[in-house]
Amino acid sequence: MNAGKHILYKGEQLSEEEVQKRSTAFFQFMDKRRSVRFFSEQPVPKVIIENLIKTASSAPSGAHKQPWTFCVISNPSVKSEIRKAAEKEEYLSYNGRMSEEWLDDLKAIGTDWHKPFLERAPYLIIIFKKAYDFNEDGGKSKNYYVNESVGIAAGFLITAIHQAGLATLTHTPSPMNFLEKILNRPKNERAFLLLPVGYPTADATVPDLERKDLEEISVWFE
């Protein structure tokens, strides 16, 4: 069995004090991250978006298959088409598909079926998961742990967006197959997540929410 080529891991060697300092600082930084729905029309250089996607693609994946495609949309007409299709699905969700409990839980967020950010944000990044790939002869090549792999890459991307000083929110209109049609994606790709990306407006607001305490989200076996 060919184990493949391995190279020496070149991770940083840090003191325990520095590790703790970094972990605390990073938590405090990420704790400021919020889902933003009010985007400025201030342009974002393409190189920044490229860097964000490269960061996302550094995520681990099953058998290193990297089963993802990042579609980046800045074309106004395409964004408009996506908004129209998304709002059609969202209207149906808010007016029949969602349970009363779900709608009640959303009241604190203050959302409805209108999604103007899909046109206003300078970029839309849509992550597609690849159920399988194709060999050179056209046959199928299996991918592994696709949902888990793409989910991790999405987390990397959201973190990278925040680190760059930009804003985003996770948008998942259901169903999302209209994205595959609008963007003419191949049959092995399925829409996973839509992220509008840009600078927040100066007067952008977010819900006044609290995160669960550590004791509520963790169980320790010591």
PDB file of C-alpha atoms in Angstrom:
ATOM      1  CA  MET A   1       0.000   0.000   0.000  1.00  0.00           C
ATOM      2  CA  ASN A   2       1.353   3.399  -0.981  1.00  0.00           C
ATOM      3  CA  ALA A   3       0.907   5.706   2.012  1.00  0.00           C
ATOM      4  CA  GLY A   4       1.755   8.757  -0.077  1.00  0.00           C
ATOM      5  CA  LYS A   5       4.374  11.383   0.520  1.00  0.00           C
ATOM      6  CA  HIS A   6       4.555  12.949   3.973  1.00  0.00           C
ATOM      7  CA  ILE A   7       6.380  16.106   5.032  1.00  0.00           C
ATOM      8  CA  LEU A   8       7.405  17.459   8.398  1.00  0.00           C
ATOM      9  CA  TYR A   9       4.666  19.386  10.193  1.00  0.00           C
ATOM     10  CA  LYS A  10       5.755  22.979  10.701  1.00  0.00           C
ATOM     11  CA  GLY A  11       3.360  24.154  13.380  1.00  0.00           C
ATOM     12  CA  GLU A  12       4.334  26.921  15.773  1.00  0.00           C
ATOM     13  CA  GLN A  13       5.958  25.941  19.055  1.00  0.00           C
ATOM     14  CA  LEU A  14       4.411  28.219  21.678  1.00  0.00           C
ATOM     15  CA  SER A  15       4.558  28.457  25.437  1.00  0.00           C
ATOM     16  CA  GLU A  16       1.486  27.478  27.440  1.00  0.00           C
ATOM     17  CA  GLU A  17       1.106  31.124  28.421  1.00  0.00           C
ATOM     18  CA  GLU A  18       1.057  32.217  24.785  1.00  0.00           C
ATOM     19  CA  VAL A  19      -1.396  29.464  23.847  1.00  0.00           C
ATOM     20  CA  GLN A  20      -3.774  30.598  26.578  1.00  0.00           C
ATOM     21  CA  LYS A  21      -3.349  34.231  25.584  1.00  0.00           C
ATOM     22  CA  ARG A  22      -4.106  33.465  21.953  1.00  0.00           C
ATOM     23  CA  SER A  23      -7.109  31.273  22.736  1.00  0.00           C
ATOM     24  CA  THR A  24      -8.626  33.959  24.944  1.00  0.00           C
ATOM     25  CA  ALA A  25      -8.020  36.718  22.398  1.00  0.00           C
ATOM     26  CA  PHE A  26      -9.467  34.655  19.568  1.00  0.00           C
ATOM     27  CA  PHE A  27     -12.578  33.779  21.562  1.00  0.00           C
ATOM     28  CA  GLN A  28     -13.136  37.443  22.391  1.00  0.00           C
ATOM     29  CA  PHE A  29     -12.696  38.343  18.733  1.00  0.00           C
ATOM     30  CA  MET A  30     -15.050  35.651  17.455  1.00  0.00           C
ATOM     31  CA  ASP A  31     -17.622  36.419  20.146  1.00  0.00           C
ATOM     32  CA  LYS A  32     -18.119  39.759  18.373  1.00  0.00           C
ATOM     33  CA  ARG A  33     -19.122  37.985  15.159  1.00  0.00           C
ATOM     34  CA  ARG A  34     -22.775  38.457  14.295  1.00  0.00           C
ATOM     35  CA  SER A  35     -25.076  37.709  11.390  1.00  0.00           C
ATOM     36  CA  VAL A  36     -25.534  41.009   9.550  1.00  0.00           C
ATOM     37  CA  ARG A  37     -28.389  41.781   7.153  1.00  0.00           C
ATOM     38  CA  PHE A  38     -27.555  45.385   6.280  1.00  0.00           C
ATOM     39  CA  PHE A  39     -24.794  45.718   3.710  1.00  0.00           C
ATOM     40  CA  SER A  40     -23.040  48.763   2.345  1.00  0.00           C
ATOM     41  CA  GLU A  41     -22.518  49.108  -1.387  1.00  0.00           C
ATOM     42  CA  GLN A  42     -18.845  49.829  -0.713  1.00  0.00           C
ATOM     43  CA  PRO A  43     -16.895  47.646  -3.151  1.00  0.00           C
ATOM     44  CA  VAL A  44     -14.709  44.795  -1.915  1.00  0.00           C
ATOM     45  CA  PRO A  45     -11.554  44.053  -3.919  1.00  0.00           C
ATOM     46  CA  LYS A  46     -11.689  40.696  -5.692  1.00  0.00           C
ATOM     47  CA  VAL A  47      -8.359  39.614  -4.170  1.00  0.00           C
ATOM     48  CA  ILE A  48      -9.954  39.682  -0.714  1.00  0.00           C
ATOM     49  CA  ILE A  49     -12.698  37.290  -1.798  1.00  0.00           C
ATOM     50  CA  GLU A  50     -10.072  35.061  -3.398  1.00  0.00           C
ATOM     51  CA  ASN A  51      -8.170  34.933  -0.109  1.00  0.00           C
ATOM     52  CA  LEU A  52     -11.345  34.063   1.785  1.00  0.00           C
ATOM     53  CA  ILE A  53     -12.072  31.150  -0.528  1.00  0.00           C
ATOM     54  CA  LYS A  54      -8.505  29.883  -0.360  1.00  0.00           C
ATOM     55  CA  THR A  55      -8.792  29.941   3.430  1.00  0.00           C
ATOM     56  CA  ALA A  56     -12.034  27.975   3.286  1.00  0.00           C
ATOM     57  CA  SER A  57     -10.443  25.434   0.960  1.00  0.00           C
ATOM     58  CA  SER A  58      -7.740  24.761   3.556  1.00  0.00           C
ATOM     59  CA  ALA A  59     -10.334  22.917   5.654  1.00  0.00           C
ATOM     60  CA  PRO A  60      -9.903  19.184   6.253  1.00  0.00           C
ATOM     61  CA  SER A  61     -12.022  16.811   4.169  1.00  0.00           C
ATOM     62  CA  GLY A  62     -12.702  13.098   3.954  1.00  0.00           C
ATOM     63  CA  ALA A  63      -9.733  11.412   2.201  1.00  0.00           C
ATOM     64  CA  HIS A  64      -8.681  14.932   1.159  1.00  0.00           C
ATOM     65  CA  LYS A  65     -11.271  14.865  -1.617  1.00  0.00           C
ATOM     66  CA  GLN A  66     -12.155  18.552  -1.107  1.00  0.00           C
ATOM     67  CA  PRO A  67     -15.775  18.016  -2.214  1.00  0.00           C
ATOM     68  CA  TRP A  68     -16.753  21.648  -2.650  1.00  0.00           C
ATOM     69  CA  THR A  69     -17.229  24.391  -5.207  1.00  0.00           C
ATOM     70  CA  PHE A  70     -17.443  28.066  -4.263  1.00  0.00           C
ATOM     71  CA  CYS A  71     -19.543  30.070  -6.710  1.00  0.00           C
ATOM     72  CA  VAL A  72     -18.924  33.818  -6.412  1.00  0.00           C
ATOM     73  CA  ILE A  73     -21.563  36.179  -7.786  1.00  0.00           C
ATOM     74  CA  SER A  74     -21.115  39.918  -8.207  1.00  0.00           C
ATOM     75  CA  ASN A  75     -23.133  40.324 -11.415  1.00  0.00           C
ATOM     76  CA  PRO A  76     -26.184  42.456 -10.519  1.00  0.00           C
ATOM     77  CA  SER A  77     -28.585  40.643 -12.851  1.00  0.00           C
ATOM     78  CA  VAL A  78     -27.635  37.234 -11.478  1.00  0.00           C
ATOM     79  CA  LYS A  79     -27.968  38.495  -7.902  1.00  0.00           C
ATOM     80  CA  SER A  80     -31.394  39.867  -8.780  1.00  0.00           C
ATOM     81  CA  GLU A  81     -32.456  36.515 -10.239  1.00  0.00           C
ATOM     82  CA  ILE A  82     -31.240  34.722  -7.120  1.00  0.00           C
ATOM     83  CA  ARG A  83     -33.119  37.130  -4.858  1.00  0.00           C
ATOM     84  CA  LYS A  84     -36.342  36.682  -6.806  1.00  0.00           C
ATOM     85  CA  ALA A  85     -36.124  32.875  -6.617  1.00  0.00           C
ATOM     86  CA  ALA A  86     -35.062  32.877  -2.958  1.00  0.00           C
ATOM     87  CA  GLU A  87     -37.878  35.184  -1.904  1.00  0.00           C
ATOM     88  CA  LYS A  88     -40.390  32.969  -3.679  1.00  0.00           C
ATOM     89  CA  GLU A  89     -39.288  29.993  -1.543  1.00  0.00           C
ATOM     90  CA  GLU A  90     -39.019  32.109   1.602  1.00  0.00           C
ATOM     91  CA  TYR A  91     -42.546  33.472   1.132  1.00  0.00           C
ATOM     92  CA  LEU A  92     -43.903  29.931   0.970  1.00  0.00           C
ATOM     93  CA  SER A  93     -41.910  28.995   4.064  1.00  0.00           C
ATOM     94  CA  TYR A  94     -43.131  31.937   6.136  1.00  0.00           C
ATOM     95  CA  ASN A  95     -46.687  31.433   4.921  1.00  0.00           C
ATOM     96  CA  GLY A  96     -47.337  27.735   5.417  1.00  0.00           C
ATOM     97  CA  ARG A  97     -44.201  25.621   5.537  1.00  0.00           C
ATOM     98  CA  MET A  98     -42.912  26.779   8.935  1.00  0.00           C
ATOM     99  CA  SER A  99     -44.609  25.663  12.118  1.00  0.00           C
ATOM    100  CA  GLU A 100     -46.037  28.213  14.562  1.00  0.00           C
ATOM    101  CA  GLU A 101     -43.284  27.279  17.017  1.00  0.00           C
ATOM    102  CA  TRP A 102     -40.618  27.997  14.393  1.00  0.00           C
ATOM    103  CA  LEU A 103     -42.170  31.329  13.489  1.00  0.00           C
ATOM    104  CA  ASP A 104     -42.416  32.235  17.161  1.00  0.00           C
ATOM    105  CA  ASP A 105     -38.741  31.407  17.698  1.00  0.00           C
ATOM    106  CA  LEU A 106     -37.832  33.695  14.789  1.00  0.00           C
ATOM    107  CA  LYS A 107     -39.559  36.719  16.316  1.00  0.00           C
ATOM    108  CA  ALA A 108     -36.445  37.557  18.354  1.00  0.00           C
ATOM    109  CA  ILE A 109     -34.438  37.657  15.106  1.00  0.00           C
ATOM    110  CA  GLY A 110     -36.975  39.823  13.316  1.00  0.00           C
ATOM    111  CA  THR A 111     -36.673  38.189   9.896  1.00  0.00           C
ATOM    112  CA  ASP A 112     -39.297  37.733   7.208  1.00  0.00           C
ATOM    113  CA  TRP A 113     -39.388  36.544   3.595  1.00  0.00           C
ATOM    114  CA  HIS A 114     -37.895  39.741   2.162  1.00  0.00           C
ATOM    115  CA  LYS A 115     -34.154  39.311   1.411  1.00  0.00           C
ATOM    116  CA  PRO A 116     -32.817  42.617   0.003  1.00  0.00           C
ATOM    117  CA  PHE A 117     -29.272  41.756   1.085  1.00  0.00           C
ATOM    118  CA  LEU A 118     -29.100  39.257  -1.760  1.00  0.00           C
ATOM    119  CA  GLU A 119     -28.875  42.196  -4.167  1.00  0.00           C
ATOM    120  CA  ARG A 120     -27.219  44.811  -1.997  1.00  0.00           C
ATOM    121  CA  ALA A 121     -24.173  42.841  -0.784  1.00  0.00           C
ATOM    122  CA  PRO A 122     -21.267  43.220  -3.241  1.00  0.00           C
ATOM    123  CA  TYR A 123     -20.752  39.462  -3.366  1.00  0.00           C
ATOM    124  CA  LEU A 124     -22.728  36.290  -2.879  1.00  0.00           C
ATOM    125  CA  ILE A 125     -20.676  33.181  -2.173  1.00  0.00           C
ATOM    126  CA  ILE A 126     -22.619  29.965  -2.656  1.00  0.00           C
ATOM    127  CA  ILE A 127     -21.021  26.764  -1.429  1.00  0.00           C
ATOM    128  CA  PHE A 128     -21.933  23.649  -3.381  1.00  0.00           C
ATOM    129  CA  LYS A 129     -21.255  20.173  -2.053  1.00  0.00           C
ATOM    130  CA  LYS A 130     -20.077  17.551  -4.506  1.00  0.00           C
ATOM    131  CA  ALA A 131     -21.714  14.197  -3.837  1.00  0.00           C
ATOM    132  CA  TYR A 132     -19.127  12.636  -6.144  1.00  0.00           C
ATOM    133  CA  ASP A 133     -16.533  13.684  -8.687  1.00  0.00           C
ATOM    134  CA  PHE A 134     -15.843  12.496 -12.198  1.00  0.00           C
ATOM    135  CA  ASN A 135     -12.818  10.517 -13.395  1.00  0.00           C
ATOM    136  CA  GLU A 136     -10.974  11.449 -16.558  1.00  0.00           C
ATOM    137  CA  ASP A 137     -12.966   8.750 -18.371  1.00  0.00           C
ATOM    138  CA  GLY A 138     -16.247  10.236 -17.145  1.00  0.00           C
ATOM    139  CA  GLY A 139     -16.879   7.645 -14.451  1.00  0.00           C
ATOM    140  CA  LYS A 140     -17.878   8.532 -10.913  1.00  0.00           C
ATOM    141  CA  SER A 141     -15.263   9.021  -8.197  1.00  0.00           C
ATOM    142  CA  LYS A 142     -16.597   8.668  -4.654  1.00  0.00           C
ATOM    143  CA  ASN A 143     -16.320  11.448  -2.081  1.00  0.00           C
ATOM    144  CA  TYR A 144     -16.411  10.768   1.644  1.00  0.00           C
ATOM    145  CA  TYR A 145     -18.022  12.589   4.573  1.00  0.00           C
ATOM    146  CA  VAL A 146     -19.262  15.232   2.175  1.00  0.00           C
ATOM    147  CA  ASN A 147     -21.639  17.076   4.524  1.00  0.00           C
ATOM    148  CA  GLU A 148     -19.111  17.098   7.334  1.00  0.00           C
ATOM    149  CA  SER A 149     -16.283  18.278   5.074  1.00  0.00           C
ATOM    150  CA  VAL A 150     -18.288  21.056   3.437  1.00  0.00           C
ATOM    151  CA  GLY A 151     -19.684  22.125   6.802  1.00  0.00           C
ATOM    152  CA  ILE A 152     -16.156  22.560   8.169  1.00  0.00           C
ATOM    153  CA  ALA A 153     -15.138  24.551   5.078  1.00  0.00           C
ATOM    154  CA  ALA A 154     -18.178  26.784   5.591  1.00  0.00           C
ATOM    155  CA  GLY A 155     -17.061  27.430   9.158  1.00  0.00           C
ATOM    156  CA  PHE A 156     -13.586  28.340   7.943  1.00  0.00           C
ATOM    157  CA  LEU A 157     -15.125  30.747   5.418  1.00  0.00           C
ATOM    158  CA  ILE A 158     -17.363  32.475   7.959  1.00  0.00           C
ATOM    159  CA  THR A 159     -14.396  32.882  10.302  1.00  0.00           C
ATOM    160  CA  ALA A 160     -12.209  34.254   7.503  1.00  0.00           C
ATOM    161  CA  ILE A 161     -14.891  36.773   6.532  1.00  0.00           C
ATOM    162  CA  HIS A 162     -15.083  38.046  10.112  1.00  0.00           C
ATOM    163  CA  GLN A 163     -11.293  38.143  10.440  1.00  0.00           C
ATOM    164  CA  ALA A 164     -11.079  40.275   7.294  1.00  0.00           C
ATOM    165  CA  GLY A 165     -13.417  42.874   8.801  1.00  0.00           C
ATOM    166  CA  LEU A 166     -16.347  42.007   6.548  1.00  0.00           C
ATOM    167  CA  ALA A 167     -19.851  40.847   7.396  1.00  0.00           C
ATOM    168  CA  THR A 168     -22.008  37.928   6.344  1.00  0.00           C
ATOM    169  CA  LEU A 169     -24.944  35.770   7.343  1.00  0.00           C
ATOM    170  CA  THR A 170     -25.857  32.166   6.657  1.00  0.00           C
ATOM    171  CA  HIS A 171     -28.777  31.988   4.241  1.00  0.00           C
ATOM    172  CA  THR A 172     -30.401  28.647   3.474  1.00  0.00           C
ATOM    173  CA  PRO A 173     -33.682  29.055   1.596  1.00  0.00           C
ATOM    174  CA  SER A 174     -35.371  25.684   1.384  1.00  0.00           C
ATOM    175  CA  PRO A 175     -35.385  24.123  -1.109  1.00  0.00           C
ATOM    176  CA  MET A 176     -32.237  25.556  -2.700  1.00  0.00           C
ATOM    177  CA  ASN A 177     -32.216  23.672  -6.000  1.00  0.00           C
ATOM    178  CA  PHE A 178     -33.033  26.918  -7.844  1.00  0.00           C
ATOM    179  CA  LEU A 179     -29.390  27.901  -7.274  1.00  0.00           C
ATOM    180  CA  GLU A 180     -28.176  24.879  -9.206  1.00  0.00           C
ATOM    181  CA  LYS A 181     -30.414  25.869 -12.118  1.00  0.00           C
ATOM    182  CA  ILE A 182     -29.575  29.582 -12.130  1.00  0.00           C
ATOM    183  CA  LEU A 183     -25.828  28.926 -11.940  1.00  0.00           C
ATOM    184  CA  ASN A 184     -25.957  25.918 -14.280  1.00  0.00           C
ATOM    185  CA  ARG A 185     -24.111  23.613 -11.911  1.00  0.00           C
ATOM    186  CA  PRO A 186     -23.305  20.004 -12.891  1.00  0.00           C
ATOM    187  CA  LYS A 187     -25.496  17.167 -11.666  1.00  0.00           C
ATOM    188  CA  ASN A 188     -23.020  16.119  -8.965  1.00  0.00           C
ATOM    189  CA  GLU A 189     -23.307  19.449  -7.110  1.00  0.00           C
ATOM    190  CA  ARG A 190     -25.943  20.491  -4.593  1.00  0.00           C
ATOM    191  CA  ALA A 191     -26.306  23.927  -2.989  1.00  0.00           C
ATOM    192  CA  PHE A 192     -25.194  23.823   0.647  1.00  0.00           C
ATOM    193  CA  LEU A 193     -25.036  27.418   1.896  1.00  0.00           C
ATOM    194  CA  LEU A 194     -25.401  30.972   0.593  1.00  0.00           C
ATOM    195  CA  LEU A 195     -23.302  33.752   2.141  1.00  0.00           C
ATOM    196  CA  PRO A 196     -23.721  37.432   1.219  1.00  0.00           C
ATOM    197  CA  VAL A 197     -20.398  39.189   1.822  1.00  0.00           C
ATOM    198  CA  GLY A 198     -19.546  42.844   2.192  1.00  0.00           C
ATOM    199  CA  TYR A 199     -19.068  45.734   4.586  1.00  0.00           C
ATOM    200  CA  PRO A 200     -21.895  46.448   7.037  1.00  0.00           C
ATOM    201  CA  THR A 201     -23.677  49.786   6.806  1.00  0.00           C
ATOM    202  CA  ALA A 202     -22.715  52.392   9.394  1.00  0.00           C
ATOM    203  CA  ASP A 203     -26.149  52.043  11.005  1.00  0.00           C
ATOM    204  CA  ALA A 204     -26.423  48.239  10.773  1.00  0.00           C
ATOM    205  CA  THR A 205     -28.223  46.654  13.703  1.00  0.00           C
ATOM    206  CA  VAL A 206     -28.333  43.086  15.001  1.00  0.00           C
ATOM    207  CA  PRO A 207     -30.664  41.384  17.507  1.00  0.00           C
ATOM    208  CA  ASP A 208     -29.680  41.762  21.162  1.00  0.00           C
ATOM    209  CA  LEU A 209     -29.015  38.084  21.824  1.00  0.00           C
ATOM    210  CA  GLU A 210     -27.033  36.127  24.404  1.00  0.00           C
ATOM    211  CA  ARG A 211     -25.020  32.986  23.782  1.00  0.00           C
ATOM    212  CA  LYS A 212     -25.395  29.932  25.999  1.00  0.00           C
ATOM    213  CA  ASP A 213     -22.946  29.629  28.879  1.00  0.00           C
ATOM    214  CA  LEU A 214     -20.105  27.127  28.716  1.00  0.00           C
ATOM    215  CA  GLU A 215     -21.885  24.951  31.284  1.00  0.00           C
ATOM    216  CA  GLU A 216     -24.865  24.630  28.967  1.00  0.00           C
ATOM    217  CA  ILE A 217     -22.925  23.542  25.903  1.00  0.00           C
ATOM    218  CA  SER A 218     -20.181  21.295  27.268  1.00  0.00           C
ATOM    219  CA  VAL A 219     -19.838  18.116  29.290  1.00  0.00           C
ATOM    220  CA  TRP A 220     -16.469  17.347  30.888  1.00  0.00           C
ATOM    221  CA  PHE A 221     -15.186  13.884  31.878  1.00  0.00           C
ATOM    222  CA  GLU A 222     -12.157  14.412  34.134  1.00  0.00           C
TER     223      GLU A 222
END
